[in-house]
Amino acid sequence: LKAIVDDKKELRLFRVEAAFTVGLLLWMRGSRDEAAEFYRDAVNLAQSIPKQEKRHKVMASLVTPDGNFPAGIGFRTMADLIPGIVKLCSDNIEQMERPMFSNNPTPQQRLRSDGTPMPQAQRFTGVPVGPLVNENALSKEQVDHILKVGGERCDCCGKSRKELGREFLDKCGGCCKAYYCGRECQAKQWKAGHKKCCRKPGVFKPGDYVRLQGLQSKPELNGILVQIVKEDANNQGRWEVTVQGGTKSISVASAKMEQLRPLK
């Protein structure tokens, strides 16, 4: 699928669909940052589709006059199909930029690129949030910030890609999770605190906030936001973390912790 996305000889519709599908698969796997990048790739590819390709017809699900799917199979133009995929990508990015906080998260219905519903996956967009067991609990605004995938606004000046006329913002080469409109903002944010928060992928330190994922022995904790306390002295590659709303720490393998965006 990634090869199709990069193949400039391939029809634009198929490249857009491939980018959307890769983004969806990455999101289901928990790789939200990578998913957002492929969603943005799909949107950008769709914006520059050649006119002759827009008239090209392919077999796809037909829609009824009231917009319901499906109404059979038939030929539809690429110009008719691509906007729906773009909307799905944009909606998914917006969802990742606006995390939901709930004690009882519910699964969200997703659609295929042709608009038909996909089976429910065992992954939730809701993030349980409760008081951390220390005096330095994060505010709702801070939690909202670290759960966003980023990439839509500069993390320093706050200007959006649309305001800046940019397809993509510059990404921090260290953590790959902070975004800037230019070197001036990046240098300013580095001095303002990013220097202390920047972590290379897979690197953790005490005090970092992470989200648990892929736990099999305690699946009820998947998706929970926790804070790292210290390395587990008795088990290499594991960390002790405090669970929100709890009173004790638990030991978790680093592979089961999703690295979030830095606070600064």
CSV table of C-alpha atoms in Angstrom, one decimal:
chain,number,residue,atom,x,y,z
A,1,LEU,CA,0.0,0.0,0.0
A,2,LYS,CA,2.8,2.4,0.8
A,3,ALA,CA,4.3,1.7,-2.6
A,4,ILE,CA,1.0,2.6,-4.3
A,5,VAL,CA,1.0,5.9,-2.3
A,6,ASP,CA,4.4,6.8,-3.6
A,7,ASP,CA,3.9,5.6,-7.2
A,8,LYS,CA,3.4,8.7,-9.4
A,9,LYS,CA,2.4,6.6,-12.3
A,10,GLU,CA,-0.6,5.2,-10.4
A,11,LEU,CA,-4.1,6.8,-10.7
A,12,ARG,CA,-4.6,9.4,-8.1
A,13,LEU,CA,-7.7,7.8,-6.7
A,14,PHE,CA,-5.9,4.6,-5.9
A,15,ARG,CA,-3.0,6.6,-4.3
A,16,VAL,CA,-5.5,8.5,-2.1
A,17,GLU,CA,-7.3,5.3,-1.2
A,18,ALA,CA,-4.1,3.6,-0.3
A,19,ALA,CA,-2.9,6.5,1.9
A,20,PHE,CA,-6.3,6.5,3.7
A,21,THR,CA,-6.2,2.7,4.2
A,22,VAL,CA,-2.6,2.8,5.6
A,23,GLY,CA,-3.6,5.6,7.9
A,24,LEU,CA,-6.6,3.6,9.1
A,25,LEU,CA,-4.5,0.5,9.8
A,26,LEU,CA,-1.9,2.5,11.6
A,27,TRP,CA,-4.6,4.2,13.8
A,28,MET,CA,-6.1,0.8,14.6
A,29,ARG,CA,-2.6,-0.4,15.6
A,30,GLY,CA,-2.2,2.7,17.9
A,31,SER,CA,0.4,4.6,15.7
A,32,ARG,CA,-1.6,7.8,15.7
A,33,ASP,CA,1.2,10.1,14.6
A,34,GLU,CA,2.0,8.0,11.5
A,35,ALA,CA,-1.7,7.6,10.8
A,36,ALA,CA,-2.2,11.4,10.8
A,37,GLU,CA,0.7,11.8,8.3
A,38,PHE,CA,-0.9,9.3,5.8
A,39,TYR,CA,-4.3,11.0,6.2
A,40,ARG,CA,-2.6,14.3,5.4
A,41,ASP,CA,-0.9,12.7,2.4
A,42,ALA,CA,-4.3,11.5,1.1
A,43,VAL,CA,-5.8,15.0,1.4
A,44,ASN,CA,-2.8,16.6,-0.3
A,45,LEU,CA,-2.8,14.1,-3.1
A,46,ALA,CA,-6.5,14.7,-3.7
A,47,GLN,CA,-6.1,18.4,-4.0
A,48,SER,CA,-3.8,18.1,-7.0
A,49,ILE,CA,-5.6,15.4,-9.0
A,50,PRO,CA,-5.2,16.0,-12.8
A,51,LYS,CA,-8.4,17.1,-14.6
A,52,GLN,CA,-8.3,14.1,-17.0
A,53,GLU,CA,-8.3,11.7,-14.1
A,54,LYS,CA,-11.3,13.4,-12.5
A,55,ARG,CA,-13.4,12.1,-15.5
A,56,HIS,CA,-12.0,8.6,-15.2
A,57,LYS,CA,-14.7,6.1,-14.2
A,58,VAL,CA,-14.2,3.0,-11.9
A,59,MET,CA,-16.5,0.4,-10.5
A,60,ALA,CA,-17.7,1.4,-7.0
A,61,SER,CA,-20.8,1.3,-4.7
A,62,LEU,CA,-23.6,3.4,-5.9
A,63,VAL,CA,-25.6,5.7,-3.7
A,64,THR,CA,-29.4,6.2,-3.4
A,65,PRO,CA,-30.8,9.7,-3.8
A,66,ASP,CA,-31.0,10.1,-0.1
A,67,GLY,CA,-27.2,9.3,0.2
A,68,ASN,CA,-27.5,5.8,1.7
A,69,PHE,CA,-25.0,3.1,0.8
A,70,PRO,CA,-25.0,0.8,-1.1
A,71,ALA,CA,-27.5,0.9,-4.0
A,72,GLY,CA,-25.7,-1.6,-6.1
A,73,ILE,CA,-22.4,-1.5,-8.0
A,74,GLY,CA,-21.8,0.7,-11.0
A,75,PHE,CA,-19.4,3.2,-12.6
A,76,ARG,CA,-18.6,6.4,-10.8
A,77,THR,CA,-16.1,9.1,-11.7
A,78,MET,CA,-13.0,9.7,-9.6
A,79,ALA,CA,-14.2,13.3,-9.0
A,80,ASP,CA,-17.3,11.8,-7.4
A,81,LEU,CA,-15.4,9.4,-5.2
A,82,ILE,CA,-12.4,11.4,-3.9
A,83,PRO,CA,-14.3,14.0,-1.9
A,84,GLY,CA,-15.7,11.3,0.3
A,85,ILE,CA,-12.3,9.9,1.1
A,86,VAL,CA,-10.9,13.4,1.8
A,87,LYS,CA,-13.8,14.0,4.3
A,88,LEU,CA,-13.0,10.7,6.1
A,89,CYS,CA,-9.4,11.7,6.3
A,90,SER,CA,-10.2,15.2,7.6
A,91,ASP,CA,-12.7,13.9,10.1
A,92,ASN,CA,-10.2,11.4,11.4
A,93,ILE,CA,-7.5,14.0,11.8
A,94,GLU,CA,-10.0,16.3,13.6
A,95,GLN,CA,-10.9,13.4,15.9
A,96,MET,CA,-7.3,12.9,16.8
A,97,GLU,CA,-6.9,16.6,17.4
A,98,ARG,CA,-9.9,16.7,19.7
A,99,PRO,CA,-9.5,13.7,22.2
A,100,MET,CA,-12.6,12.7,24.0
A,101,PHE,CA,-12.4,12.2,27.8
A,102,SER,CA,-14.7,9.6,29.3
A,103,ASN,CA,-14.9,7.0,32.0
A,104,ASN,CA,-16.9,4.8,29.7
A,105,PRO,CA,-15.4,5.1,26.2
A,106,THR,CA,-17.5,3.8,23.3
A,107,PRO,CA,-16.3,2.6,19.9
A,108,GLN,CA,-16.8,4.9,16.9
A,109,GLN,CA,-18.2,3.7,13.7
A,110,ARG,CA,-15.8,3.9,10.8
A,111,LEU,CA,-16.4,3.8,7.0
A,112,ARG,CA,-14.6,2.2,4.1
A,113,SER,CA,-13.4,4.5,1.3
A,114,ASP,CA,-16.5,3.7,-0.6
A,115,GLY,CA,-18.7,4.8,2.3
A,116,THR,CA,-19.9,1.3,3.5
A,117,PRO,CA,-19.5,0.7,7.2
A,118,MET,CA,-16.6,-1.3,8.6
A,119,PRO,CA,-16.9,-3.9,11.4
A,120,GLN,CA,-16.3,-2.5,14.9
A,121,ALA,CA,-12.7,-2.8,16.0
A,122,GLN,CA,-11.7,-3.3,19.6
A,123,ARG,CA,-10.1,0.2,19.9
A,124,PHE,CA,-11.6,3.3,21.5
A,125,THR,CA,-11.2,7.0,20.9
A,126,GLY,CA,-12.2,7.8,24.4
A,127,VAL,CA,-9.4,8.3,27.0
A,128,PRO,CA,-10.2,7.7,30.6
A,129,VAL,CA,-9.0,10.6,32.6
A,130,GLY,CA,-8.9,10.9,36.4
A,131,PRO,CA,-6.7,12.4,39.1
A,132,LEU,CA,-3.0,11.4,39.0
A,133,VAL,CA,-1.7,10.3,42.4
A,134,ASN,CA,0.6,13.3,42.9
A,135,GLU,CA,0.4,17.0,43.5
A,136,ASN,CA,1.5,17.8,39.9
A,137,ALA,CA,-1.6,16.5,38.2
A,138,LEU,CA,-2.1,17.7,34.6
A,139,SER,CA,-4.8,20.2,33.8
A,140,LYS,CA,-7.4,19.3,31.2
A,141,GLU,CA,-5.7,21.6,28.7
A,142,GLN,CA,-2.3,19.9,29.2
A,143,VAL,CA,-3.9,16.4,28.8
A,144,ASP,CA,-5.6,17.6,25.6
A,145,HIS,CA,-2.3,18.8,24.3
A,146,ILE,CA,-0.3,15.7,24.8
A,147,LEU,CA,-3.1,13.5,23.4
A,148,LYS,CA,-3.3,15.4,20.1
A,149,VAL,CA,-1.3,14.1,17.2
A,150,GLY,CA,-0.1,17.5,16.3
A,151,GLY,CA,0.9,18.8,12.9
A,152,GLU,CA,-2.0,21.1,12.3
A,153,ARG,CA,-0.6,24.1,14.2
A,154,CYS,CA,2.8,25.4,15.1
A,155,ASP,CA,3.6,24.4,18.7
A,156,CYS,CA,5.1,27.8,19.3
A,157,CYS,CA,3.2,30.6,17.6
A,158,GLY,CA,-0.1,28.5,17.2
A,159,LYS,CA,-0.6,29.4,13.5
A,160,SER,CA,-2.3,26.7,11.4
A,161,ARG,CA,-1.1,25.1,8.2
A,162,LYS,CA,-3.9,26.9,6.4
A,163,GLU,CA,-2.9,30.3,7.8
A,164,LEU,CA,0.7,29.6,6.8
A,165,GLY,CA,-0.2,28.2,3.4
A,166,ARG,CA,1.8,25.1,4.1
A,167,GLU,CA,1.0,21.5,3.2
A,168,PHE,CA,3.1,20.3,6.1
A,169,LEU,CA,4.8,21.8,9.2
A,170,ASP,CA,8.4,21.2,10.1
A,171,LYS,CA,8.8,18.2,12.5
A,172,CYS,CA,11.2,18.1,15.4
A,173,GLY,CA,14.0,15.7,14.4
A,174,GLY,CA,14.4,14.5,17.9
A,175,CYS,CA,11.0,13.4,19.2
A,176,CYS,CA,9.2,13.6,15.8
A,177,LYS,CA,6.1,14.8,17.8
A,178,ALA,CA,6.5,18.6,17.9
A,179,TYR,CA,5.7,20.8,14.9
A,180,TYR,CA,6.9,24.3,13.9
A,181,CYS,CA,6.4,26.8,11.2
A,182,GLY,CA,10.1,27.5,10.9
A,183,ARG,CA,13.4,27.5,12.7
A,184,GLU,CA,12.7,30.7,14.6
A,185,CYS,CA,9.7,29.2,16.4
A,186,GLN,CA,11.6,25.9,16.9
A,187,ALA,CA,14.5,27.6,18.5
A,188,LYS,CA,12.2,29.7,20.7
A,189,GLN,CA,10.3,26.6,21.9
A,190,TRP,CA,13.5,24.7,22.5
A,191,LYS,CA,14.6,27.3,25.0
A,192,ALA,CA,11.0,27.6,26.5
A,193,GLY,CA,11.1,23.9,27.6
A,194,HIS,CA,11.1,21.5,24.7
A,195,LYS,CA,14.8,20.8,25.4
A,196,LYS,CA,13.8,19.0,28.6
A,197,CYS,CA,10.7,17.3,27.1
A,198,CYS,CA,12.2,16.1,23.8
A,199,ARG,CA,12.5,12.3,23.7
A,200,LYS,CA,13.6,10.1,20.8
A,201,PRO,CA,11.1,7.5,19.8
A,202,GLY,CA,11.1,4.7,22.3
A,203,VAL,CA,13.0,6.6,25.0
A,204,PHE,CA,11.2,7.2,28.3
A,205,LYS,CA,12.2,9.0,31.5
A,206,PRO,CA,10.6,9.3,35.0
A,207,GLY,CA,7.9,11.9,35.0
A,208,ASP,CA,6.8,11.3,31.4
A,209,TYR,CA,3.1,10.7,30.6
A,210,VAL,CA,2.2,7.8,28.4
A,211,ARG,CA,-0.8,5.8,27.4
A,212,LEU,CA,-1.1,2.0,28.0
A,213,GLN,CA,-1.7,-0.2,25.0
A,214,GLY,CA,-1.7,-3.9,24.1
A,215,LEU,CA,-1.9,-5.2,27.7
A,216,GLN,CA,-3.2,-8.7,27.7
A,217,SER,CA,-3.2,-9.6,31.4
A,218,LYS,CA,-5.1,-6.3,32.2
A,219,PRO,CA,-6.9,-5.3,29.1
A,220,GLU,CA,-9.2,-3.0,31.1
A,221,LEU,CA,-6.1,-0.6,31.5
A,222,ASN,CA,-5.6,-0.2,27.7
A,223,GLY,CA,-6.0,3.4,26.7
A,224,ILE,CA,-5.4,4.7,30.3
A,225,LEU,CA,-3.2,7.7,30.7
A,226,VAL,CA,-0.4,7.1,33.2
A,227,GLN,CA,2.8,8.7,34.5
A,228,ILE,CA,6.1,7.0,34.7
A,229,VAL,CA,7.6,6.7,38.2
A,230,LYS,CA,10.9,4.9,37.6
A,231,GLU,CA,12.5,1.9,36.0
A,232,ASP,CA,11.5,-1.5,37.4
A,233,ALA,CA,14.7,-2.5,39.2
A,234,ASN,CA,13.8,-6.2,39.0
A,235,ASN,CA,12.8,-6.4,35.4
A,236,GLN,CA,14.8,-5.0,32.5
A,237,GLY,CA,12.8,-3.1,29.9
A,238,ARG,CA,9.9,-2.4,32.3
A,239,TRP,CA,8.8,0.7,34.1
A,240,GLU,CA,6.7,1.4,37.1
A,241,VAL,CA,3.8,3.7,36.3
A,242,THR,CA,1.0,5.3,38.4
A,243,VAL,CA,-2.5,4.6,37.1
A,244,GLN,CA,-4.9,7.6,37.1
A,245,GLY,CA,-7.3,7.4,40.0
A,246,GLY,CA,-5.3,4.6,41.6
A,247,THR,CA,-3.1,4.4,44.8
A,248,LYS,CA,-0.3,2.0,43.6
A,249,SER,CA,2.1,1.7,40.8
A,250,ILE,CA,2.3,-1.2,38.4
A,251,SER,CA,5.1,-2.6,36.2
A,252,VAL,CA,4.6,-2.2,32.4
A,253,ALA,CA,6.9,-3.2,29.5
A,254,SER,CA,8.1,-0.2,27.4
A,255,ALA,CA,6.6,-1.8,24.4
A,256,LYS,CA,3.1,-1.4,26.0
A,257,MET,CA,3.5,2.3,26.5
A,258,GLU,CA,2.4,4.8,23.8
A,259,GLN,CA,4.8,7.7,23.6
A,260,LEU,CA,2.7,11.0,23.7
A,261,ARG,CA,3.5,14.5,22.5
A,262,PRO,CA,5.8,16.6,24.8
A,263,LEU,CA,4.1,19.1,27.1
A,264,LYS,CA,6.3,21.8,25.6
